[in-house]
Amino acid sequence: MTALLRSEGWLVLAGTIVAPPIVYSAVPGGTTVIDLVIRAIHALTPSPAASPSTDATIGLLVALGMDQVCATTHTETIRGGGPGCALYRHAARHLRDQLTGTVGFTKAELDQFERLMQDPGVLLRVGSNVTLHARMTT
């Protein structure tokens, strides 16, 4: 991509970093269930090949002759009952056989997870969006 840029041309990259969940708010005992089930969903869900860290990408762009490299990370929370938690609720339902058989969750734990993903008192973060832009030197 950098070979196709003109002098002083800009390269813009964007992506999502999936990270272990951070639960900011949940009923007592809910934090552990949310954390374990979401980690298991990520482990069972096919994902693209591991991408380099933001710092490694910046280093590579500088080595390729880019300057004014800037990375911006945007992190949002998702709330129980909202669309983000609905995705995790549906994923857990879809992967239920694997989560109980392979991973070892009980039906009660997965039922609790489903209730938590519908509870507006739940607030968590599961990833960040990264935008990176860099200018080709003259």
Short mmCIF file of N, CA and C in Angstrom, two decimals:
data_model
loop_
_atom_site.label_atom_id
_atom_site.label_comp_id
_atom_site.label_asym_id
_atom_site.label_seq_id
_atom_site.Cartn_x
_atom_site.Cartn_y
_atom_site.Cartn_z
N MET A 1 0.82 -1.20 0.00
CA MET A 1 0.00 0.00 0.00
C MET A 1 0.86 1.25 0.00
N THR A 2 1.93 1.25 0.78
CA THR A 2 2.75 2.45 0.85
C THR A 2 3.44 2.73 -0.48
N ALA A 3 3.73 1.69 -1.25
CA ALA A 3 4.38 1.90 -2.55
C ALA A 3 3.47 2.63 -3.53
N LEU A 4 2.18 2.58 -3.32
CA LEU A 4 1.23 3.23 -4.23
C LEU A 4 0.93 4.67 -3.84
N LEU A 5 1.42 5.10 -2.68
CA LEU A 5 1.15 6.47 -2.23
C LEU A 5 2.04 7.48 -2.95
N ARG A 6 1.48 8.61 -3.27
CA ARG A 6 2.27 9.71 -3.81
C ARG A 6 3.01 10.39 -2.67
N SER A 7 3.96 11.20 -3.02
CA SER A 7 4.65 12.00 -2.02
C SER A 7 3.62 12.83 -1.27
N GLU A 8 3.69 12.82 0.03
CA GLU A 8 2.78 13.50 0.94
C GLU A 8 1.36 12.93 0.91
N GLY A 9 1.19 11.72 0.35
CA GLY A 9 -0.11 11.05 0.37
C GLY A 9 -0.38 10.43 1.74
N TRP A 10 -1.64 10.21 2.05
CA TRP A 10 -2.05 9.70 3.35
C TRP A 10 -2.55 8.26 3.25
N LEU A 11 -2.19 7.48 4.24
CA LEU A 11 -2.67 6.11 4.39
C LEU A 11 -3.54 6.09 5.64
N VAL A 12 -4.74 5.53 5.53
CA VAL A 12 -5.64 5.44 6.68
C VAL A 12 -6.02 3.98 6.87
N LEU A 13 -5.82 3.48 8.07
CA LEU A 13 -6.15 2.10 8.42
C LEU A 13 -7.11 2.12 9.61
N ALA A 14 -8.02 1.18 9.65
CA ALA A 14 -8.94 1.09 10.78
C ALA A 14 -9.18 -0.38 11.11
N GLY A 15 -9.42 -0.66 12.36
CA GLY A 15 -9.69 -2.02 12.77
C GLY A 15 -10.27 -2.08 14.17
N THR A 16 -10.64 -3.27 14.57
CA THR A 16 -11.20 -3.50 15.89
C THR A 16 -10.26 -4.42 16.66
N ILE A 17 -10.01 -4.07 17.89
CA ILE A 17 -9.20 -4.90 18.77
C ILE A 17 -10.16 -5.56 19.76
N VAL A 18 -10.28 -6.88 19.68
CA VAL A 18 -11.09 -7.61 20.64
C VAL A 18 -10.23 -7.85 21.86
N ALA A 19 -10.75 -7.50 23.01
CA ALA A 19 -9.98 -7.61 24.25
C ALA A 19 -10.80 -8.36 25.28
N PRO A 20 -10.13 -8.86 26.31
CA PRO A 20 -10.88 -9.48 27.40
C PRO A 20 -11.88 -8.48 27.95
N PRO A 21 -13.06 -8.96 28.34
CA PRO A 21 -14.07 -8.02 28.83
C PRO A 21 -13.67 -7.37 30.14
N ILE A 22 -14.14 -6.15 30.30
CA ILE A 22 -14.05 -5.46 31.58
C ILE A 22 -15.48 -5.14 31.97
N VAL A 23 -15.91 -5.68 33.09
CA VAL A 23 -17.29 -5.46 33.55
C VAL A 23 -17.27 -4.32 34.56
N TYR A 24 -17.97 -3.25 34.24
CA TYR A 24 -18.02 -2.09 35.12
C TYR A 24 -19.18 -2.18 36.10
N SER A 25 -20.25 -2.86 35.70
CA SER A 25 -21.43 -2.91 36.54
C SER A 25 -22.19 -4.20 36.26
N ALA A 26 -22.52 -4.93 37.31
CA ALA A 26 -23.33 -6.14 37.19
C ALA A 26 -23.81 -6.52 38.58
N VAL A 27 -24.83 -7.37 38.64
CA VAL A 27 -25.31 -7.87 39.93
C VAL A 27 -24.20 -8.71 40.56
N PRO A 28 -24.21 -8.86 41.88
CA PRO A 28 -23.18 -9.69 42.53
C PRO A 28 -23.12 -11.08 41.90
N GLY A 29 -21.90 -11.51 41.59
CA GLY A 29 -21.68 -12.80 40.96
C GLY A 29 -21.75 -12.77 39.45
N GLY A 30 -22.30 -11.70 38.89
CA GLY A 30 -22.45 -11.62 37.44
C GLY A 30 -21.16 -11.34 36.70
N THR A 31 -20.26 -10.62 37.34
CA THR A 31 -19.00 -10.25 36.68
C THR A 31 -18.22 -11.48 36.24
N THR A 32 -18.12 -12.47 37.11
CA THR A 32 -17.35 -13.68 36.78
C THR A 32 -17.99 -14.44 35.63
N VAL A 33 -19.30 -14.61 35.67
CA VAL A 33 -19.99 -15.34 34.60
C VAL A 33 -19.82 -14.61 33.27
N ILE A 34 -20.01 -13.30 33.27
CA ILE A 34 -19.85 -12.52 32.04
C ILE A 34 -18.43 -12.68 31.49
N ASP A 35 -17.44 -12.51 32.35
CA ASP A 35 -16.04 -12.60 31.93
C ASP A 35 -15.74 -13.97 31.33
N LEU A 36 -16.10 -15.03 32.02
CA LEU A 36 -15.76 -16.38 31.56
C LEU A 36 -16.49 -16.76 30.27
N VAL A 37 -17.78 -16.42 30.17
CA VAL A 37 -18.53 -16.79 28.97
C VAL A 37 -18.04 -16.00 27.76
N ILE A 38 -17.81 -14.71 27.91
CA ILE A 38 -17.34 -13.92 26.76
C ILE A 38 -15.96 -14.39 26.32
N ARG A 39 -15.07 -14.69 27.25
CA ARG A 39 -13.76 -15.23 26.87
C ARG A 39 -13.92 -16.55 26.11
N ALA A 40 -14.83 -17.39 26.56
CA ALA A 40 -15.06 -18.68 25.88
C ALA A 40 -15.65 -18.46 24.49
N ILE A 41 -16.56 -17.52 24.35
CA ILE A 41 -17.12 -17.20 23.03
C ILE A 41 -16.02 -16.76 22.08
N HIS A 42 -15.14 -15.87 22.55
CA HIS A 42 -14.03 -15.42 21.69
C HIS A 42 -13.12 -16.57 21.32
N ALA A 43 -12.88 -17.49 22.25
CA ALA A 43 -12.00 -18.63 21.96
C ALA A 43 -12.64 -19.59 20.94
N LEU A 44 -13.96 -19.70 20.96
CA LEU A 44 -14.66 -20.62 20.05
C LEU A 44 -15.00 -20.01 18.71
N THR A 45 -14.95 -18.70 18.61
CA THR A 45 -15.36 -18.01 17.40
C THR A 45 -14.16 -17.82 16.47
N PRO A 46 -14.28 -18.27 15.23
CA PRO A 46 -13.16 -18.06 14.30
C PRO A 46 -12.88 -16.57 14.15
N SER A 47 -11.60 -16.23 14.18
CA SER A 47 -11.22 -14.84 14.02
C SER A 47 -10.09 -14.74 13.01
N PRO A 48 -9.91 -13.56 12.44
CA PRO A 48 -8.81 -13.40 11.48
C PRO A 48 -7.46 -13.63 12.17
N ALA A 49 -6.45 -13.84 11.36
CA ALA A 49 -5.10 -14.04 11.90
C ALA A 49 -4.74 -12.90 12.84
N ALA A 50 -3.94 -13.21 13.81
CA ALA A 50 -3.55 -12.19 14.79
C ALA A 50 -2.89 -11.02 14.08
N SER A 51 -3.29 -9.85 14.46
CA SER A 51 -2.73 -8.65 13.84
C SER A 51 -1.66 -8.07 14.75
N PRO A 52 -0.71 -7.37 14.18
CA PRO A 52 0.34 -6.77 15.01
C PRO A 52 -0.23 -5.68 15.91
N SER A 53 0.49 -5.39 16.96
CA SER A 53 0.05 -4.34 17.87
C SER A 53 0.10 -2.99 17.17
N THR A 54 -0.60 -2.03 17.74
CA THR A 54 -0.59 -0.68 17.18
C THR A 54 0.83 -0.12 17.15
N ASP A 55 1.60 -0.34 18.22
CA ASP A 55 2.98 0.16 18.26
C ASP A 55 3.83 -0.48 17.17
N ALA A 56 3.66 -1.78 16.93
CA ALA A 56 4.42 -2.46 15.89
C ALA A 56 4.04 -1.91 14.51
N THR A 57 2.77 -1.64 14.31
CA THR A 57 2.31 -1.09 13.03
C THR A 57 2.89 0.30 12.80
N ILE A 58 2.89 1.13 13.84
CA ILE A 58 3.49 2.47 13.73
C ILE A 58 4.96 2.34 13.37
N GLY A 59 5.68 1.46 14.04
CA GLY A 59 7.10 1.26 13.74
C GLY A 59 7.33 0.84 12.31
N LEU A 60 6.49 -0.05 11.80
CA LEU A 60 6.61 -0.51 10.42
C LEU A 60 6.37 0.64 9.44
N LEU A 61 5.34 1.45 9.70
CA LEU A 61 5.04 2.57 8.80
C LEU A 61 6.18 3.60 8.79
N VAL A 62 6.76 3.87 9.93
CA VAL A 62 7.90 4.80 10.00
C VAL A 62 9.07 4.22 9.21
N ALA A 63 9.32 2.93 9.37
CA ALA A 63 10.43 2.28 8.64
C ALA A 63 10.20 2.31 7.13
N LEU A 64 8.94 2.36 6.71
CA LEU A 64 8.62 2.41 5.28
C LEU A 64 8.61 3.83 4.71
N GLY A 65 8.99 4.82 5.53
CA GLY A 65 9.10 6.19 5.04
C GLY A 65 7.92 7.08 5.36
N MET A 66 7.04 6.62 6.24
CA MET A 66 5.88 7.44 6.62
C MET A 66 6.29 8.35 7.78
N ASP A 67 5.67 9.51 7.83
CA ASP A 67 5.86 10.36 9.01
C ASP A 67 4.48 10.86 9.43
N GLN A 68 4.43 11.64 10.46
CA GLN A 68 3.16 12.11 11.02
C GLN A 68 2.20 10.94 11.23
N VAL A 69 2.70 9.88 11.84
CA VAL A 69 1.88 8.70 12.10
C VAL A 69 1.08 8.95 13.38
N CYS A 70 -0.22 8.73 13.30
CA CYS A 70 -1.10 8.98 14.45
C CYS A 70 -2.07 7.81 14.60
N ALA A 71 -2.20 7.31 15.82
CA ALA A 71 -3.16 6.25 16.11
C ALA A 71 -4.16 6.77 17.14
N THR A 72 -5.43 6.55 16.86
CA THR A 72 -6.49 6.95 17.77
C THR A 72 -7.28 5.72 18.17
N THR A 73 -7.44 5.52 19.47
CA THR A 73 -8.22 4.39 19.97
C THR A 73 -9.51 4.91 20.57
N HIS A 74 -10.59 4.28 20.19
CA HIS A 74 -11.91 4.68 20.67
C HIS A 74 -12.55 3.45 21.33
N THR A 75 -12.88 3.58 22.60
CA THR A 75 -13.46 2.47 23.34
C THR A 75 -14.86 2.85 23.79
N GLU A 76 -15.81 1.96 23.55
CA GLU A 76 -17.17 2.19 23.99
C GLU A 76 -17.61 1.08 24.93
N THR A 77 -18.54 1.40 25.77
CA THR A 77 -19.13 0.39 26.64
C THR A 77 -20.43 -0.10 26.00
N ILE A 78 -20.83 -1.30 26.39
CA ILE A 78 -22.12 -1.81 25.96
C ILE A 78 -22.95 -2.12 27.20
N ARG A 79 -24.25 -1.97 27.09
CA ARG A 79 -25.14 -2.13 28.24
C ARG A 79 -26.07 -3.32 27.99
N GLY A 80 -26.37 -4.04 29.07
CA GLY A 80 -27.33 -5.13 29.00
C GLY A 80 -28.64 -4.65 28.39
N GLY A 81 -29.21 -5.45 27.51
CA GLY A 81 -30.43 -5.07 26.83
C GLY A 81 -30.18 -4.33 25.53
N GLY A 82 -28.94 -3.88 25.31
CA GLY A 82 -28.59 -3.17 24.08
C GLY A 82 -28.11 -4.12 23.00
N PRO A 83 -27.82 -3.58 21.81
CA PRO A 83 -27.44 -4.42 20.68
C PRO A 83 -26.13 -5.20 20.88
N GLY A 84 -25.14 -4.59 21.54
CA GLY A 84 -23.87 -5.29 21.77
C GLY A 84 -24.05 -6.52 22.64
N CYS A 85 -24.79 -6.37 23.72
CA CYS A 85 -25.05 -7.51 24.61
C CYS A 85 -25.95 -8.53 23.93
N ALA A 86 -26.86 -8.06 23.05
CA ALA A 86 -27.71 -9.00 22.31
C ALA A 86 -26.86 -9.91 21.43
N LEU A 87 -25.80 -9.37 20.83
CA LEU A 87 -24.91 -10.19 20.01
C LEU A 87 -24.26 -11.29 20.85
N TYR A 88 -23.80 -10.94 22.05
CA TYR A 88 -23.20 -11.96 22.92
C TYR A 88 -24.24 -12.96 23.40
N ARG A 89 -25.45 -12.50 23.68
CA ARG A 89 -26.51 -13.41 24.10
C ARG A 89 -26.81 -14.41 22.98
N HIS A 90 -26.91 -13.93 21.75
CA HIS A 90 -27.19 -14.82 20.62
C HIS A 90 -26.01 -15.77 20.34
N ALA A 91 -24.79 -15.25 20.49
CA ALA A 91 -23.61 -16.11 20.29
C ALA A 91 -23.60 -17.24 21.31
N ALA A 92 -23.90 -16.92 22.57
CA ALA A 92 -23.92 -17.95 23.61
C ALA A 92 -25.01 -18.99 23.32
N ARG A 93 -26.13 -18.52 22.83
CA ARG A 93 -27.22 -19.45 22.49
C ARG A 93 -26.79 -20.34 21.33
N HIS A 94 -26.17 -19.75 20.32
CA HIS A 94 -25.71 -20.50 19.14
C HIS A 94 -24.62 -21.52 19.51
N LEU A 95 -23.74 -21.14 20.43
CA LEU A 95 -22.61 -22.00 20.82
C LEU A 95 -22.91 -22.84 22.07
N ARG A 96 -24.16 -22.89 22.48
CA ARG A 96 -24.53 -23.53 23.75
C ARG A 96 -23.99 -24.95 23.88
N ASP A 97 -24.11 -25.76 22.83
CA ASP A 97 -23.61 -27.14 22.91
C ASP A 97 -22.11 -27.18 23.15
N GLN A 98 -21.37 -26.31 22.47
CA GLN A 98 -19.92 -26.26 22.67
C GLN A 98 -19.57 -25.70 24.05
N LEU A 99 -20.31 -24.70 24.49
CA LEU A 99 -20.02 -24.09 25.79
C LEU A 99 -20.30 -25.05 26.94
N THR A 100 -21.32 -25.92 26.79
CA THR A 100 -21.60 -26.89 27.85
C THR A 100 -20.73 -28.13 27.69
N GLY A 101 -20.57 -28.60 26.47
CA GLY A 101 -19.82 -29.84 26.25
C GLY A 101 -18.31 -29.66 26.33
N THR A 102 -17.76 -28.84 25.45
CA THR A 102 -16.31 -28.66 25.35
C THR A 102 -15.75 -27.82 26.50
N VAL A 103 -16.39 -26.69 26.77
CA VAL A 103 -15.86 -25.75 27.75
C VAL A 103 -16.27 -26.12 29.17
N GLY A 104 -17.46 -26.67 29.35
CA GLY A 104 -17.88 -27.13 30.66
C GLY A 104 -18.79 -26.21 31.45
N PHE A 105 -19.43 -25.25 30.80
CA PHE A 105 -20.39 -24.41 31.50
C PHE A 105 -21.64 -25.22 31.80
N THR A 106 -22.31 -24.89 32.87
CA THR A 106 -23.57 -25.54 33.20
C THR A 106 -24.71 -24.78 32.51
N LYS A 107 -25.85 -25.45 32.39
CA LYS A 107 -27.04 -24.80 31.83
C LYS A 107 -27.41 -23.59 32.68
N ALA A 108 -27.29 -23.70 33.98
CA ALA A 108 -27.63 -22.59 34.89
C ALA A 108 -26.71 -21.39 34.65
N GLU A 109 -25.42 -21.61 34.43
CA GLU A 109 -24.49 -20.50 34.16
C GLU A 109 -24.83 -19.80 32.86
N LEU A 110 -25.17 -20.57 31.82
CA LEU A 110 -25.52 -19.96 30.54
C LEU A 110 -26.87 -19.25 30.60
N ASP A 111 -27.80 -19.78 31.38
CA ASP A 111 -29.07 -19.08 31.60
C ASP A 111 -28.83 -17.76 32.33
N GLN A 112 -27.92 -17.78 33.32
CA GLN A 112 -27.59 -16.55 34.05
C GLN A 112 -26.94 -15.54 33.10
N PHE A 113 -26.03 -16.01 32.24
CA PHE A 113 -25.39 -15.12 31.27
C PHE A 113 -26.45 -14.47 30.37
N GLU A 114 -27.41 -15.26 29.90
CA GLU A 114 -28.45 -14.71 29.04
C GLU A 114 -29.25 -13.64 29.77
N ARG A 115 -29.60 -13.87 31.04
CA ARG A 115 -30.32 -12.86 31.81
C ARG A 115 -29.48 -11.60 31.99
N LEU A 116 -28.18 -11.78 32.27
CA LEU A 116 -27.29 -10.64 32.46
C LEU A 116 -27.18 -9.79 31.19
N MET A 117 -27.14 -10.43 30.03
CA MET A 117 -27.03 -9.70 28.77
C MET A 117 -28.30 -8.91 28.46
N GLN A 118 -29.38 -9.18 29.18
CA GLN A 118 -30.63 -8.44 29.01
C GLN A 118 -30.86 -7.43 30.14
N ASP A 119 -29.98 -7.43 31.15
CA ASP A 119 -30.14 -6.58 32.33
C ASP A 119 -29.52 -5.21 32.07
N PRO A 120 -30.33 -4.12 32.06
CA PRO A 120 -29.78 -2.79 31.80
C PRO A 120 -28.81 -2.30 32.89
N GLY A 121 -28.73 -3.02 34.00
CA GLY A 121 -27.76 -2.69 35.03
C GLY A 121 -26.35 -3.17 34.72
N VAL A 122 -26.20 -3.95 33.64
CA VAL A 122 -24.89 -4.47 33.23
C VAL A 122 -24.23 -3.48 32.29
N LEU A 123 -22.98 -3.16 32.56
CA LEU A 123 -22.20 -2.26 31.70
C LEU A 123 -20.82 -2.86 31.55
N LEU A 124 -20.36 -3.06 30.30
CA LEU A 124 -19.06 -3.67 30.09
C LEU A 124 -18.40 -3.15 28.83
N ARG A 125 -17.11 -3.46 28.73
CA ARG A 125 -16.31 -3.14 27.54
C ARG A 125 -15.70 -4.43 27.04
N VAL A 126 -15.74 -4.63 25.73
CA VAL A 126 -15.18 -5.86 25.17
C VAL A 126 -14.16 -5.62 24.06
N GLY A 127 -13.91 -4.39 23.73
CA GLY A 127 -12.93 -4.13 22.68
C GLY A 127 -12.81 -2.65 22.39
N SER A 128 -11.97 -2.31 21.43
CA SER A 128 -11.74 -0.92 21.05
C SER A 128 -11.62 -0.84 19.53
N ASN A 129 -11.90 0.32 19.01
CA ASN A 129 -11.68 0.59 17.59
C ASN A 129 -10.44 1.44 17.46
N VAL A 130 -9.60 1.11 16.49
CA VAL A 130 -8.35 1.84 16.28
C VAL A 130 -8.35 2.40 14.87
N THR A 131 -8.03 3.68 14.75
CA THR A 131 -7.84 4.32 13.46
C THR A 131 -6.40 4.83 13.43
N LEU A 132 -5.72 4.56 12.34
CA LEU A 132 -4.32 4.95 12.21
C LEU A 132 -4.17 5.70 10.89
N HIS A 133 -3.53 6.85 10.93
CA HIS A 133 -3.25 7.55 9.67
C HIS A 133 -1.79 8.00 9.66
N ALA A 134 -1.22 7.98 8.46
CA ALA A 134 0.20 8.33 8.31
C ALA A 134 0.40 8.99 6.95
N ARG A 135 1.37 9.91 6.91
CA ARG A 135 1.65 10.64 5.68
C ARG A 135 2.99 10.16 5.12
N MET A 136 3.01 9.97 3.82
CA MET A 136 4.25 9.58 3.13
C MET A 136 5.15 10.82 3.07
N THR A 137 6.41 10.63 3.42
CA THR A 137 7.35 11.76 3.36
C THR A 137 7.56 12.19 1.91
N THR A 138 8.08 13.39 1.75
CA THR A 138 8.29 13.90 0.39
C THR A 138 9.50 13.28 -0.26
#
